Each structure stands twice: as structure tokens, then as C-alpha cells.
PDB file of C-alpha atoms in Angstrom:
ATOM      1  CA  MET A   1      -0.139  -0.118  -0.064  1.00 55.00           C
ATOM      2  CA  LEU A   2       2.599   2.522   0.579  1.00 54.00           C
ATOM      3  CA  LEU A   3       4.318   1.858  -2.489  1.00 60.00           C
ATOM      4  CA  VAL A   4       0.598   2.405  -4.528  1.00 57.00           C
ATOM      5  CA  GLY A   5       1.035   5.366  -2.235  1.00 60.00           C
ATOM      6  CA  ASP A   6       3.529   6.583  -3.011  1.00 64.00           C
ATOM      7  CA  ALA A   7       2.985   5.814  -7.154  1.00 65.00           C
ATOM      8  CA  LEU A   8      -0.137   7.722  -6.990  1.00 67.00           C
ATOM      9  CA  GLN A   9       1.727  11.326  -5.428  1.00 70.00           C
ATOM     10  CA  SER A  10       4.949  10.729  -8.278  1.00 71.00           C
ATOM     11  CA  ILE A  11       2.061  10.647 -10.464  1.00 71.00           C
ATOM     12  CA  LEU A  12       0.251  13.428  -9.184  1.00 66.00           C
ATOM     13  CA  SER A  13       3.255  15.481  -8.712  1.00 72.00           C
ATOM     14  CA  LEU A  14       3.785  15.495 -12.444  1.00 69.00           C
ATOM     15  CA  PHE A  15       0.221  15.855 -13.231  1.00 71.00           C
ATOM     16  CA  ARG A  16      -0.229  18.813 -11.279  1.00 70.00           C
ATOM     17  CA  PRO A  17       2.758  20.752 -12.956  1.00 72.00           C
ATOM     18  CA  ALA A  18       0.945  20.206 -16.357  1.00 74.00           C
ATOM     19  CA  LEU A  19      -2.782  20.671 -15.307  1.00 72.00           C
ATOM     20  CA  GLN A  20      -1.968  24.470 -14.236  1.00 71.00           C
ATOM     21  CA  VAL A  21       0.050  25.117 -17.398  1.00 73.00           C
ATOM     22  CA  GLY A  22      -2.320  23.789 -19.697  1.00 76.00           C
ATOM     23  CA  PHE A  23      -5.690  25.951 -17.839  1.00 71.00           C
ATOM     24  CA  LEU A  24      -3.596  28.818 -18.012  1.00 68.00           C
ATOM     25  CA  ALA A  25      -2.301  28.230 -21.282  1.00 75.00           C
ATOM     26  CA  TRP A  26      -6.236  28.185 -22.113  1.00 71.00           C
ATOM     27  CA  LEU A  27      -7.463  30.652 -20.389  1.00 65.00           C
ATOM     28  CA  PHE A  28      -4.531  33.074 -22.145  1.00 67.00           C
ATOM     29  CA  TYR A  29      -5.588  32.260 -25.537  1.00 68.00           C
ATOM     30  CA  ARG A  30      -9.314  32.155 -25.130  1.00 63.00           C
ATOM     31  CA  PHE A  31      -8.731  35.549 -23.845  1.00 63.00           C
ATOM     32  CA  TYR A  32      -6.594  36.560 -26.635  1.00 63.00           C
ATOM     33  CA  ILE A  33      -9.215  35.279 -29.072  1.00 59.00           C
ATOM     34  CA  THR A  34     -11.736  37.566 -27.580  1.00 56.00           C
ATOM     35  CA  ILE A  35      -9.967  40.269 -27.766  1.00 56.00           C
ATOM     36  CA  ALA A  36      -8.778  40.453 -31.260  1.00 55.00           C
ATOM     37  CA  GLN A  37     -12.813  40.068 -31.737  1.00 52.00           C
ATOM     38  CA  THR A  38     -12.760  43.439 -30.670  1.00 52.00           C
ATOM     39  CA  LYS A  39     -11.897  46.591 -30.874  1.00 54.00           C
ATOM     40  CA  ALA A  40      -9.566  46.371 -28.087  1.00 57.00           C
ATOM     41  CA  GLN A  41      -7.048  44.686 -30.703  1.00 60.00           C
ATOM     42  CA  GLN A  42      -3.912  48.050 -30.337  1.00 64.00           C
ATOM     43  CA  LEU A  43      -4.943  47.266 -26.223  1.00 66.00           C
ATOM     44  CA  VAL A  44      -3.184  44.177 -26.911  1.00 68.00           C
ATOM     45  CA  LYS A  45       0.140  45.661 -28.951  1.00 71.00           C
ATOM     46  CA  VAL A  46       0.369  48.083 -25.773  1.00 71.00           C
ATOM     47  CA  LEU A  47       0.272  46.129 -23.312  1.00 74.00           C
ATOM     48  CA  VAL A  48       3.266  43.947 -26.032  1.00 77.00           C
ATOM     49  CA  VAL A  49       4.853  46.994 -26.601  1.00 78.00           C
ATOM     50  CA  MET A  50       5.342  48.283 -23.018  1.00 78.00           C
ATOM     51  CA  PHE A  51       6.151  44.323 -21.282  1.00 80.00           C
ATOM     52  CA  SER A  52       8.645  44.099 -24.141  1.00 83.00           C
ATOM     53  CA  PHE A  53      10.528  47.760 -23.182  1.00 81.00           C
ATOM     54  CA  TYR A  54      10.043  46.313 -19.055  1.00 80.00           C
ATOM     55  CA  ALA A  55      11.517  43.338 -20.429  1.00 85.00           C
ATOM     56  CA  VAL A  56      14.579  45.176 -21.645  1.00 84.00           C
ATOM     57  CA  SER A  57      15.171  46.936 -18.870  1.00 80.00           C
ATOM     58  CA  TYR A  58      15.334  44.700 -16.365  1.00 81.00           C
ATOM     59  CA  ILE A  59      17.584  42.636 -18.163  1.00 86.00           C
ATOM     60  CA  LEU A  60      20.440  45.233 -19.062  1.00 82.00           C
ATOM     61  CA  LYS A  61      19.168  46.643 -15.299  1.00 80.00           C
ATOM     62  CA  LEU A  62      18.052  50.512 -16.530  1.00 80.00           C
ATOM     63  CA  ASP A  63      17.194  51.825 -13.076  1.00 81.00           C
ATOM     64  CA  VAL A  64      15.734  54.992 -13.919  1.00 79.00           C
ATOM     65  CA  LEU A  65      13.352  53.364 -16.786  1.00 78.00           C
ATOM     66  CA  LEU A  66      12.417  50.138 -13.907  1.00 79.00           C
ATOM     67  CA  TRP A  67      11.257  53.383 -11.821  1.00 83.00           C
ATOM     68  CA  PHE A  68       9.116  54.599 -14.046  1.00 80.00           C
ATOM     69  CA  PHE A  69       7.460  51.758 -14.889  1.00 79.00           C
ATOM     70  CA  SER A  70       6.876  51.403 -11.512  1.00 81.00           C
ATOM     71  CA  TYR A  71       5.518  54.859 -11.008  1.00 81.00           C
ATOM     72  CA  ILE A  72       2.394  54.581 -13.412  1.00 81.00           C
ATOM     73  CA  SER A  73       2.029  50.881 -13.617  1.00 78.00           C
ATOM     74  CA  ILE A  74      -1.389  51.815 -11.423  1.00 81.00           C
ATOM     75  CA  PRO A  75      -2.216  54.681 -13.776  1.00 81.00           C
ATOM     76  CA  ALA A  76      -1.677  53.164 -16.094  1.00 77.00           C
ATOM     77  CA  THR A  77      -3.805  50.385 -15.296  1.00 78.00           C
ATOM     78  CA  ILE A  78      -6.722  52.334 -14.359  1.00 81.00           C
ATOM     79  CA  PHE A  79      -6.152  55.201 -17.807  1.00 77.00           C
ATOM     80  CA  ILE A  80      -6.566  51.303 -19.838  1.00 72.00           C
ATOM     81  CA  CYS A  81     -10.058  50.135 -17.788  1.00 73.00           C
ATOM     82  CA  ILE A  82     -11.872  53.013 -18.447  1.00 74.00           C
ATOM     83  CA  VAL A  83     -10.840  53.997 -22.234  1.00 69.00           C
ATOM     84  CA  TYR A  84     -11.405  50.055 -22.837  1.00 69.00           C
ATOM     85  CA  GLN A  85     -14.121  49.056 -20.752  1.00 69.00           C
ATOM     86  CA  PRO A  86     -16.729  47.997 -23.509  1.00 64.00           C
ATOM     87  CA  GLU A  87     -14.048  45.887 -25.093  1.00 64.00           C
ATOM     88  CA  LEU A  88     -12.867  44.921 -22.118  1.00 67.00           C
ATOM     89  CA  ARG A  89     -16.260  43.704 -20.720  1.00 64.00           C
ATOM     90  CA  ARG A  90     -17.507  42.049 -23.823  1.00 61.00           C
ATOM     91  CA  SER A  91     -14.433  39.953 -23.512  1.00 61.00           C
ATOM     92  CA  PHE A  92     -14.811  39.150 -20.309  1.00 62.00           C
ATOM     93  CA  THR A  93     -18.398  38.227 -20.567  1.00 56.00           C
ATOM     94  CA  GLN A  94     -17.646  36.248 -24.006  1.00 54.00           C
ATOM     95  CA  LEU A  95     -15.150  34.026 -22.669  1.00 54.00           C
ATOM     96  CA  TRP A  96     -16.410  32.871 -19.497  1.00 51.00           C
ATOM     97  CA  SER A  97     -20.439  32.858 -20.876  1.00 48.00           C
ATOM     98  CA  GLY A  98     -20.185  30.771 -24.227  1.00 47.00           C
ATOM     99  CA  ARG A  99     -16.855  30.700 -26.128  1.00 45.00           C
ATOM    100  CA  SER A 100     -16.741  27.250 -25.178  1.00 41.00           C
ATOM    101  CA  ARG A 101     -19.268  24.824 -25.702  1.00 39.00           C
ATOM    102  CA  LEU A 102     -18.602  23.992 -21.888  1.00 40.00           C
ATOM    103  CA  PHE A 103     -19.274  27.488 -20.596  1.00 41.00           C
ATOM    104  CA  ARG A 104     -22.101  28.294 -23.409  1.00 43.00           C
ATOM    105  CA  ILE A 105     -25.591  30.409 -22.212  1.00 43.00           C
ATOM    106  CA  GLY A 106     -27.638  30.589 -25.754  1.00 44.00           C
ATOM    107  CA  THR A 107     -30.304  32.939 -25.350  1.00 56.00           C
ATOM    108  CA  GLN A 108     -31.136  34.108 -28.318  1.00 62.00           C
ATOM    109  CA  THR A 109     -32.986  31.728 -30.764  1.00 69.00           C
ATOM    110  CA  THR A 110     -34.550  33.282 -33.341  1.00 76.00           C
ATOM    111  CA  SER A 111     -35.216  30.419 -35.534  1.00 83.00           C
ATOM    112  CA  SER A 112     -34.553  30.562 -39.852  1.00 86.00           C
ATOM    113  CA  ASP A 113     -38.037  31.067 -40.316  1.00 88.00           C
ATOM    114  CA  GLN A 114     -38.848  34.346 -38.045  1.00 90.00           C
ATOM    115  CA  ILE A 115     -35.572  35.909 -39.834  1.00 91.00           C
ATOM    116  CA  ASP A 116     -36.780  35.598 -42.851  1.00 92.00           C
ATOM    117  CA  SER A 117     -40.588  37.324 -41.271  1.00 93.00           C
ATOM    118  CA  ILE A 118     -38.135  40.260 -40.184  1.00 94.00           C
ATOM    119  CA  LEU A 119     -36.552  40.391 -43.832  1.00 94.00           C
ATOM    120  CA  ASN A 120     -39.937  40.758 -45.728  1.00 94.00           C
ATOM    121  CA  ALA A 121     -41.016  43.270 -43.131  1.00 93.00           C
ATOM    122  CA  CYS A 122     -37.667  44.815 -43.509  1.00 94.00           C
ATOM    123  CA  ASN A 123     -38.391  44.588 -47.718  1.00 93.00           C
ATOM    124  CA  VAL A 124     -41.070  45.804 -47.397  1.00 93.00           C
ATOM    125  CA  LEU A 125     -39.763  49.672 -44.860  1.00 93.00           C
ATOM    126  CA  VAL A 126     -37.724  49.538 -47.875  1.00 92.00           C
ATOM    127  CA  ASN A 127     -40.164  50.345 -50.436  1.00 91.00           C
ATOM    128  CA  LYS A 128     -41.938  52.144 -48.753  1.00 89.00           C
ATOM    129  CA  ARG A 129     -39.002  54.424 -47.325  1.00 88.00           C
ATOM    130  CA  ARG A 130     -39.486  53.884 -44.075  1.00 90.00           C
ATOM    131  CA  GLY A 131     -36.854  53.200 -41.399  1.00 91.00           C
ATOM    132  CA  ALA A 132     -36.695  50.733 -38.727  1.00 93.00           C
ATOM    133  CA  LEU A 133     -33.740  49.072 -36.129  1.00 95.00           C
ATOM    134  CA  VAL A 134     -34.236  46.121 -34.888  1.00 95.00           C
ATOM    135  CA  VAL A 135     -31.888  44.533 -31.832  1.00 95.00           C
ATOM    136  CA  PHE A 136     -31.064  40.859 -31.229  1.00 94.00           C
ATOM    137  CA  PRO A 137     -30.099  40.933 -27.753  1.00 91.00           C
ATOM    138  CA  ARG A 138     -27.444  37.592 -27.470  1.00 85.00           C
ATOM    139  CA  ARG A 139     -25.197  37.440 -23.703  1.00 79.00           C
ATOM    140  CA  LEU A 140     -25.426  40.446 -22.479  1.00 76.00           C
ATOM    141  CA  GLY A 141     -28.346  41.916 -20.663  1.00 79.00           C
ATOM    142  CA  ILE A 142     -29.949  45.019 -22.082  1.00 86.00           C
ATOM    143  CA  LYS A 143     -32.795  44.733 -19.115  1.00 87.00           C
ATOM    144  CA  ASN A 144     -32.286  48.833 -19.128  1.00 89.00           C
ATOM    145  CA  ILE A 145     -33.067  49.217 -23.555  1.00 91.00           C
ATOM    146  CA  ILE A 146     -36.142  47.001 -22.431  1.00 92.00           C
ATOM    147  CA  ASP A 147     -37.459  49.147 -19.550  1.00 91.00           C
ATOM    148  CA  SER A 148     -36.766  52.498 -22.059  1.00 92.00           C
ATOM    149  CA  GLY A 149     -39.069  51.336 -24.413  1.00 92.00           C
ATOM    150  CA  THR A 150     -42.965  49.642 -24.296  1.00 93.00           C
ATOM    151  CA  ARG A 151     -43.558  46.339 -23.727  1.00 93.00           C
ATOM    152  CA  LEU A 152     -45.132  43.591 -26.020  1.00 92.00           C
ATOM    153  CA  ASN A 153     -44.273  40.601 -25.352  1.00 92.00           C
ATOM    154  CA  ALA A 154     -46.044  39.582 -28.912  1.00 92.00           C
ATOM    155  CA  ASP A 155     -45.200  36.736 -31.216  1.00 91.00           C
ATOM    156  CA  LEU A 156     -42.750  38.172 -33.762  1.00 92.00           C
ATOM    157  CA  SER A 157     -45.105  38.188 -37.424  1.00 92.00           C
ATOM    158  CA  THR A 158     -44.053  40.768 -40.530  1.00 93.00           C
ATOM    159  CA  SER A 159     -47.305  41.695 -39.968  1.00 93.00           C
ATOM    160  CA  LEU A 160     -46.593  43.659 -36.845  1.00 93.00           C
ATOM    161  CA  ILE A 161     -43.103  44.773 -37.982  1.00 94.00           C
ATOM    162  CA  LEU A 162     -44.893  46.550 -39.878  1.00 93.00           C
ATOM    163  CA  THR A 163     -47.841  48.298 -37.999  1.00 92.00           C
ATOM    164  CA  VAL A 164     -44.425  48.753 -35.430  1.00 92.00           C
ATOM    165  CA  PHE A 165     -42.622  51.000 -37.969  1.00 92.00           C
ATOM    166  CA  ASP A 166     -45.754  52.872 -39.783  1.00 84.00           C
ATOM    167  CA  HIS A 167     -44.623  56.754 -39.422  1.00 76.00           C
ATOM    168  CA  ASP A 168     -48.502  56.792 -37.513  1.00 76.00           C
ATOM    169  CA  THR A 169     -47.493  54.795 -34.531  1.00 81.00           C
ATOM    170  CA  PRO A 170     -45.275  55.915 -31.681  1.00 83.00           C
ATOM    171  CA  LEU A 171     -43.426  53.638 -31.258  1.00 85.00           C
ATOM    172  CA  HIS A 172     -42.083  53.696 -34.822  1.00 85.00           C
ATOM    173  CA  ASP A 173     -39.301  56.079 -33.748  1.00 85.00           C
ATOM    174  CA  GLY A 174     -37.594  54.009 -31.571  1.00 89.00           C
ATOM    175  CA  ALA A 175     -35.934  50.366 -31.918  1.00 94.00           C
ATOM    176  CA  MET A 176     -37.716  46.943 -31.768  1.00 95.00           C
ATOM    177  CA  VAL A 177     -35.885  43.870 -29.978  1.00 95.00           C
ATOM    178  CA  VAL A 178     -36.345  40.605 -30.487  1.00 94.00           C
ATOM    179  CA  GLN A 179     -35.471  37.342 -28.973  1.00 90.00           C
ATOM    180  CA  GLY A 180     -36.359  34.026 -28.943  1.00 85.00           C
ATOM    181  CA  GLY A 181     -38.857  34.444 -31.531  1.00 86.00           C
ATOM    182  CA  ARG A 182     -41.146  36.986 -29.864  1.00 91.00           C
ATOM    183  CA  ILE A 183     -40.889  40.810 -29.830  1.00 93.00           C
ATOM    184  CA  LEU A 184     -40.376  41.757 -26.280  1.00 94.00           C
ATOM    185  CA  ALA A 185     -40.390  44.923 -26.426  1.00 94.00           C
ATOM    186  CA  ALA A 186     -41.038  48.348 -28.746  1.00 94.00           C
ATOM    187  CA  GLY A 187     -39.641  52.123 -29.217  1.00 93.00           C
ATOM    188  CA  CYS A 188     -36.389  51.786 -27.022  1.00 94.00           C
ATOM    189  CA  TYR A 189     -33.651  54.271 -26.998  1.00 94.00           C
ATOM    190  CA  LEU A 190     -30.336  52.876 -27.709  1.00 93.00           C
ATOM    191  CA  PRO A 191     -27.105  54.782 -26.482  1.00 89.00           C
ATOM    192  CA  LEU A 192     -25.912  56.656 -29.410  1.00 88.00           C
ATOM    193  CA  SER A 193     -22.458  56.126 -30.966  1.00 85.00           C
ATOM    194  CA  GLU A 194     -19.536  57.936 -29.314  1.00 74.00           C
ATOM    195  CA  GLN A 195     -17.093  57.276 -32.147  1.00 74.00           C
ATOM    196  CA  THR A 196     -15.703  60.193 -34.120  1.00 71.00           C
ATOM    197  CA  ASP A 197     -15.062  59.418 -37.518  1.00 72.00           C
ATOM    198  CA  ILE A 198     -18.554  57.991 -38.317  1.00 77.00           C
ATOM    199  CA  LYS A 199     -19.781  58.838 -41.834  1.00 78.00           C
ATOM    200  CA  LYS A 200     -21.261  61.804 -41.652  1.00 73.00           C
ATOM    201  CA  SER A 201     -24.538  60.620 -43.914  1.00 72.00           C
ATOM    202  CA  PHE A 202     -25.143  58.128 -41.074  1.00 83.00           C
ATOM    203  CA  GLY A 203     -28.087  59.754 -39.039  1.00 84.00           C
ATOM    204  CA  THR A 204     -29.029  58.808 -35.867  1.00 87.00           C
ATOM    205  CA  ARG A 205     -30.556  54.732 -36.461  1.00 90.00           C
ATOM    206  CA  HIS A 206     -26.992  54.496 -37.517  1.00 91.00           C
ATOM    207  CA  ARG A 207     -25.251  56.066 -34.714  1.00 91.00           C
ATOM    208  CA  ALA A 208     -28.107  54.926 -32.492  1.00 92.00           C
ATOM    209  CA  ALA A 209     -27.335  51.314 -33.577  1.00 92.00           C
ATOM    210  CA  LEU A 210     -23.763  51.199 -33.352  1.00 90.00           C
ATOM    211  CA  GLY A 211     -23.980  52.820 -29.944  1.00 89.00           C
ATOM    212  CA  LEU A 212     -25.700  49.636 -28.511  1.00 90.00           C
ATOM    213  CA  ALA A 213     -22.959  47.201 -30.631  1.00 88.00           C
ATOM    214  CA  GLU A 214     -20.350  49.180 -28.196  1.00 82.00           C
ATOM    215  CA  GLU A 215     -22.144  48.096 -24.591  1.00 81.00           C
ATOM    216  CA  SER A 216     -23.298  45.095 -25.542  1.00 82.00           C
ATOM    217  CA  ASP A 217     -22.705  41.913 -27.565  1.00 82.00           C
ATOM    218  CA  ALA A 218     -26.273  42.878 -29.602  1.00 89.00           C
ATOM    219  CA  VAL A 219     -27.257  42.404 -33.224  1.00 92.00           C
ATOM    220  CA  VAL A 220     -28.978  45.362 -34.595  1.00 95.00           C
ATOM    221  CA  LEU A 221     -30.311  45.790 -37.796  1.00 95.00           C
ATOM    222  CA  ILE A 222     -31.276  49.033 -39.282  1.00 95.00           C
ATOM    223  CA  VAL A 223     -33.303  50.098 -42.288  1.00 94.00           C
ATOM    224  CA  SER A 224     -32.356  53.492 -43.204  1.00 92.00           C
ATOM    225  CA  GLU A 225     -35.439  56.043 -44.706  1.00 88.00           C
ATOM    226  CA  GLU A 226     -32.953  57.443 -46.300  1.00 87.00           C
ATOM    227  CA  THR A 227     -31.405  55.657 -48.399  1.00 88.00           C
ATOM    228  CA  GLY A 228     -33.522  51.574 -48.142  1.00 88.00           C
ATOM    229  CA  ALA A 229     -29.967  50.081 -47.656  1.00 92.00           C
ATOM    230  CA  ILE A 230     -30.474  47.367 -44.189  1.00 94.00           C
ATOM    231  CA  SER A 231     -27.478  47.750 -42.565  1.00 94.00           C
ATOM    232  CA  MET A 232     -26.133  45.552 -39.702  1.00 93.00           C
ATOM    233  CA  THR A 233     -24.365  45.855 -36.094  1.00 92.00           C
ATOM    234  CA  TYR A 234     -22.261  44.084 -34.608  1.00 88.00           C
ATOM    235  CA  ASN A 235     -19.479  43.802 -31.578  1.00 82.00           C
ATOM    236  CA  ALA A 236     -18.672  47.612 -32.529  1.00 81.00           C
ATOM    237  CA  ASN A 237     -18.628  47.141 -36.276  1.00 85.00           C
ATOM    238  CA  LEU A 238     -20.807  48.776 -39.366  1.00 89.00           C
ATOM    239  CA  TYR A 239     -21.491  46.810 -42.406  1.00 91.00           C
ATOM    240  CA  TYR A 240     -23.480  48.857 -44.456  1.00 90.00           C
ATOM    241  CA  ASP A 241     -26.197  48.375 -46.994  1.00 89.00           C
ATOM    242  CA  LEU A 242     -25.954  43.945 -46.833  1.00 91.00           C
ATOM    243  CA  ASP A 243     -28.191  42.220 -49.304  1.00 90.00           C
ATOM    244  CA  PRO A 244     -31.391  39.638 -47.556  1.00 90.00           C
ATOM    245  CA  GLY A 245     -29.224  36.472 -47.874  1.00 89.00           C
ATOM    246  CA  THR A 246     -25.654  37.957 -46.363  1.00 90.00           C
ATOM    247  CA  ILE A 247     -28.025  39.312 -43.371  1.00 91.00           C
ATOM    248  CA  LYS A 248     -29.613  35.913 -42.518  1.00 90.00           C
ATOM    249  CA  ARG A 249     -25.942  33.715 -43.090  1.00 89.00           C
ATOM    250  CA  MET A 250     -24.589  36.665 -40.686  1.00 88.00           C
ATOM    251  CA  LEU A 251     -27.568  36.628 -37.926  1.00 89.00           C
ATOM    252  CA  LEU A 252     -27.972  32.606 -38.655  1.00 87.00           C
ATOM    253  CA  ALA A 253     -24.179  32.932 -37.594  1.00 86.00           C
ATOM    254  CA  LEU A 254     -24.085  34.627 -34.716  1.00 85.00           C
ATOM    255  CA  PHE A 255     -26.902  32.850 -33.242  1.00 82.00           C
ATOM    256  CA  SER A 256     -25.323  29.412 -33.084  1.00 79.00           C
ATOM    257  CA  TYR A 257     -22.289  31.517 -31.349  1.00 59.00           C
ATOM    258  CA  HIS A 258     -19.802  30.424 -33.356  1.00 56.00           C
ATOM    259  CA  ASP A 259     -16.016  31.455 -32.895  1.00 51.00           C
ATOM    260  CA  ILE A 260     -16.557  34.346 -35.453  1.00 56.00           C
ATOM    261  CA  THR A 261     -14.470  37.737 -36.561  1.00 54.00           C
ATOM    262  CA  PRO A 262     -15.690  40.595 -38.137  1.00 51.00           C
ATOM    263  CA  GLU A 263     -14.045  39.804 -41.455  1.00 56.00           C
ATOM    264  CA  ASP A 264     -15.913  35.932 -41.158  1.00 62.00           C
ATOM    265  CA  LEU A 265     -19.021  37.205 -41.765  1.00 60.00           C
ATOM    266  CA  LEU A 266     -18.215  38.915 -44.561  1.00 62.00           C
ATOM    267  CA  GLN A 267     -16.513  35.896 -47.208  1.00 56.00           C
ATOM    268  CA  GLU A 268     -19.632  35.339 -48.935  1.00 49.00           C
ATOM    269  CA  PRO A 269     -19.631  37.452 -52.072  1.00 42.00           C
ATOM    270  CA  GLY A 270     -22.470  40.630 -52.015  1.00 39.00           C
ATOM    271  CA  SER A 271     -21.912  42.316 -48.798  1.00 38.00           C
ATOM    272  CA  ASP A 272     -19.767  45.134 -47.840  1.00 41.00           C
ATOM    273  CA  GLU A 273     -16.774  46.411 -45.956  1.00 40.00           C
ATOM    274  CA  ALA A 274     -17.474  47.220 -42.011  1.00 40.00           C
ATOM    275  CA  GLU A 275     -18.102  51.005 -41.824  1.00 40.00           C
TER     276      GLU A 275
END
């Protein structure tokens, strides 16, 4: 028994480091993947450069630079957390909430037929030159957005969407929230984007859709009243003037919670580049 116990202890002593290194490697890999899919890619580059300078300073024993790094480390950390708060929030949420099957928490279950109903309504609105905003929440909750509008909790249908976005209704100026194949609310207010490089030709709807995509992982469809273009925002990116086939493919891919980058979503013909 003593020999068996010693053997088990020897195996565990070898297994523990491998387990810890493997888990940390997986954790850093998942964090890098989620960061790389947001506009916090610049953050990764900055951290790599700063760490490289620190490593060189430590190896060469450059005391002044080491003092400087120790002095600015806390302010720099606070500054980075403030500037990249939306991206970091999305990245950590994706890391723990569903990027792997182990932690998957899917909440958006809109089916292919229901997406067809939404796109049919969008096409009718395009022909009538009427605008619309349709929000699809994913992992991050947007209760504050839903509470800002009028609760409907109705079955999703083309006719109801057209009715909501009719010019004669009080809800047509706000956004509609769709989740689980149901229209949860309409007339909802979305936060405007704080980006300064948005094209001046984009109106309030595009800025509002992009603003929500910057603060959450929601997907937003935009029907432009001025141009008739159907666009989409996701992960702080704006995809302008997409055809219905591309939109449906993108929505189904996003709702399946696969590992997708913005570039992957536009590989098929018929789609435009992200704005």
C-alpha cells in the first residue's frame, strides 16, 4: 500500500504542473481570441510593447526606466480600464459565457423562418422608404434598453413589425427588441455612438445601433429611411448596405455562438466592407 501511495503521489506531482500550465495556456488563449475580435486589439499591441520595454529594462538593469514603469503602472492600468471598458466587458463576458461549449449560455433562439419574417418586413419598409431598428440581444443583458420602451411580449410576425414601424404609430422612432422568437418591446431608446470617425451621412439610427453594439454583444438591424439600405451592427462594427441573403447568413452564424470574427462574416459574395 505504501508503494502504491508513493506511486500515486509521484504521478500527481507530475500531473499537477501540466494541469496548471494547460489551464493557464487555455485561459490566456481564450482571452486573446476574445480581445482580438473587438476593437481592443490595439490594447494587446500596447501591452506587448510595454512588456517588451520592461523586459529589456530589467535585463539591462536600467534603473531609471524601471522606476518609471513602477511609477506609471497603476495609473496606466486605471486609464486602460476606463478607455477600453466596453471592449474588456464584452471580452470577459464572451470568455466565461459561451465561447466554448463548456460555458455556453445561449439566449437568442430566433429561427430561420423568423429571420425570414423580419427580412420580409425590412424589404417592405425599404420599398416604402421607412426606417427601422431591430435589436437581437445575445449574452449580455439589455434590460435597461427594454425598460426604456413599451413592453409587447408578442409573437414575431411580418405584419406586426410593419405595424410598429408605420409612420402613424408612436413606436416607429424607437428600436424593437426581438429575443427567443418574440417581440419583447418596441419604441426603445439606444445609446448613441461616441465614435468620432462615423460618416456624416449616417443618421441617428446608425449612430444608435452602433452605440449599442459598442456597449453590448447585441446585433442590430438598421433600415435607412433616407437611402433604403439595410445594415447591421455587431461587436462595435457597422456593416452597411447588405443584401438579405448575407444578413440571414450572418444572423444564423451569430445566433449559433460560433467563433466568428467580423472579417469571417463578410467572406461570402454580396456583402460590403465594415464601415
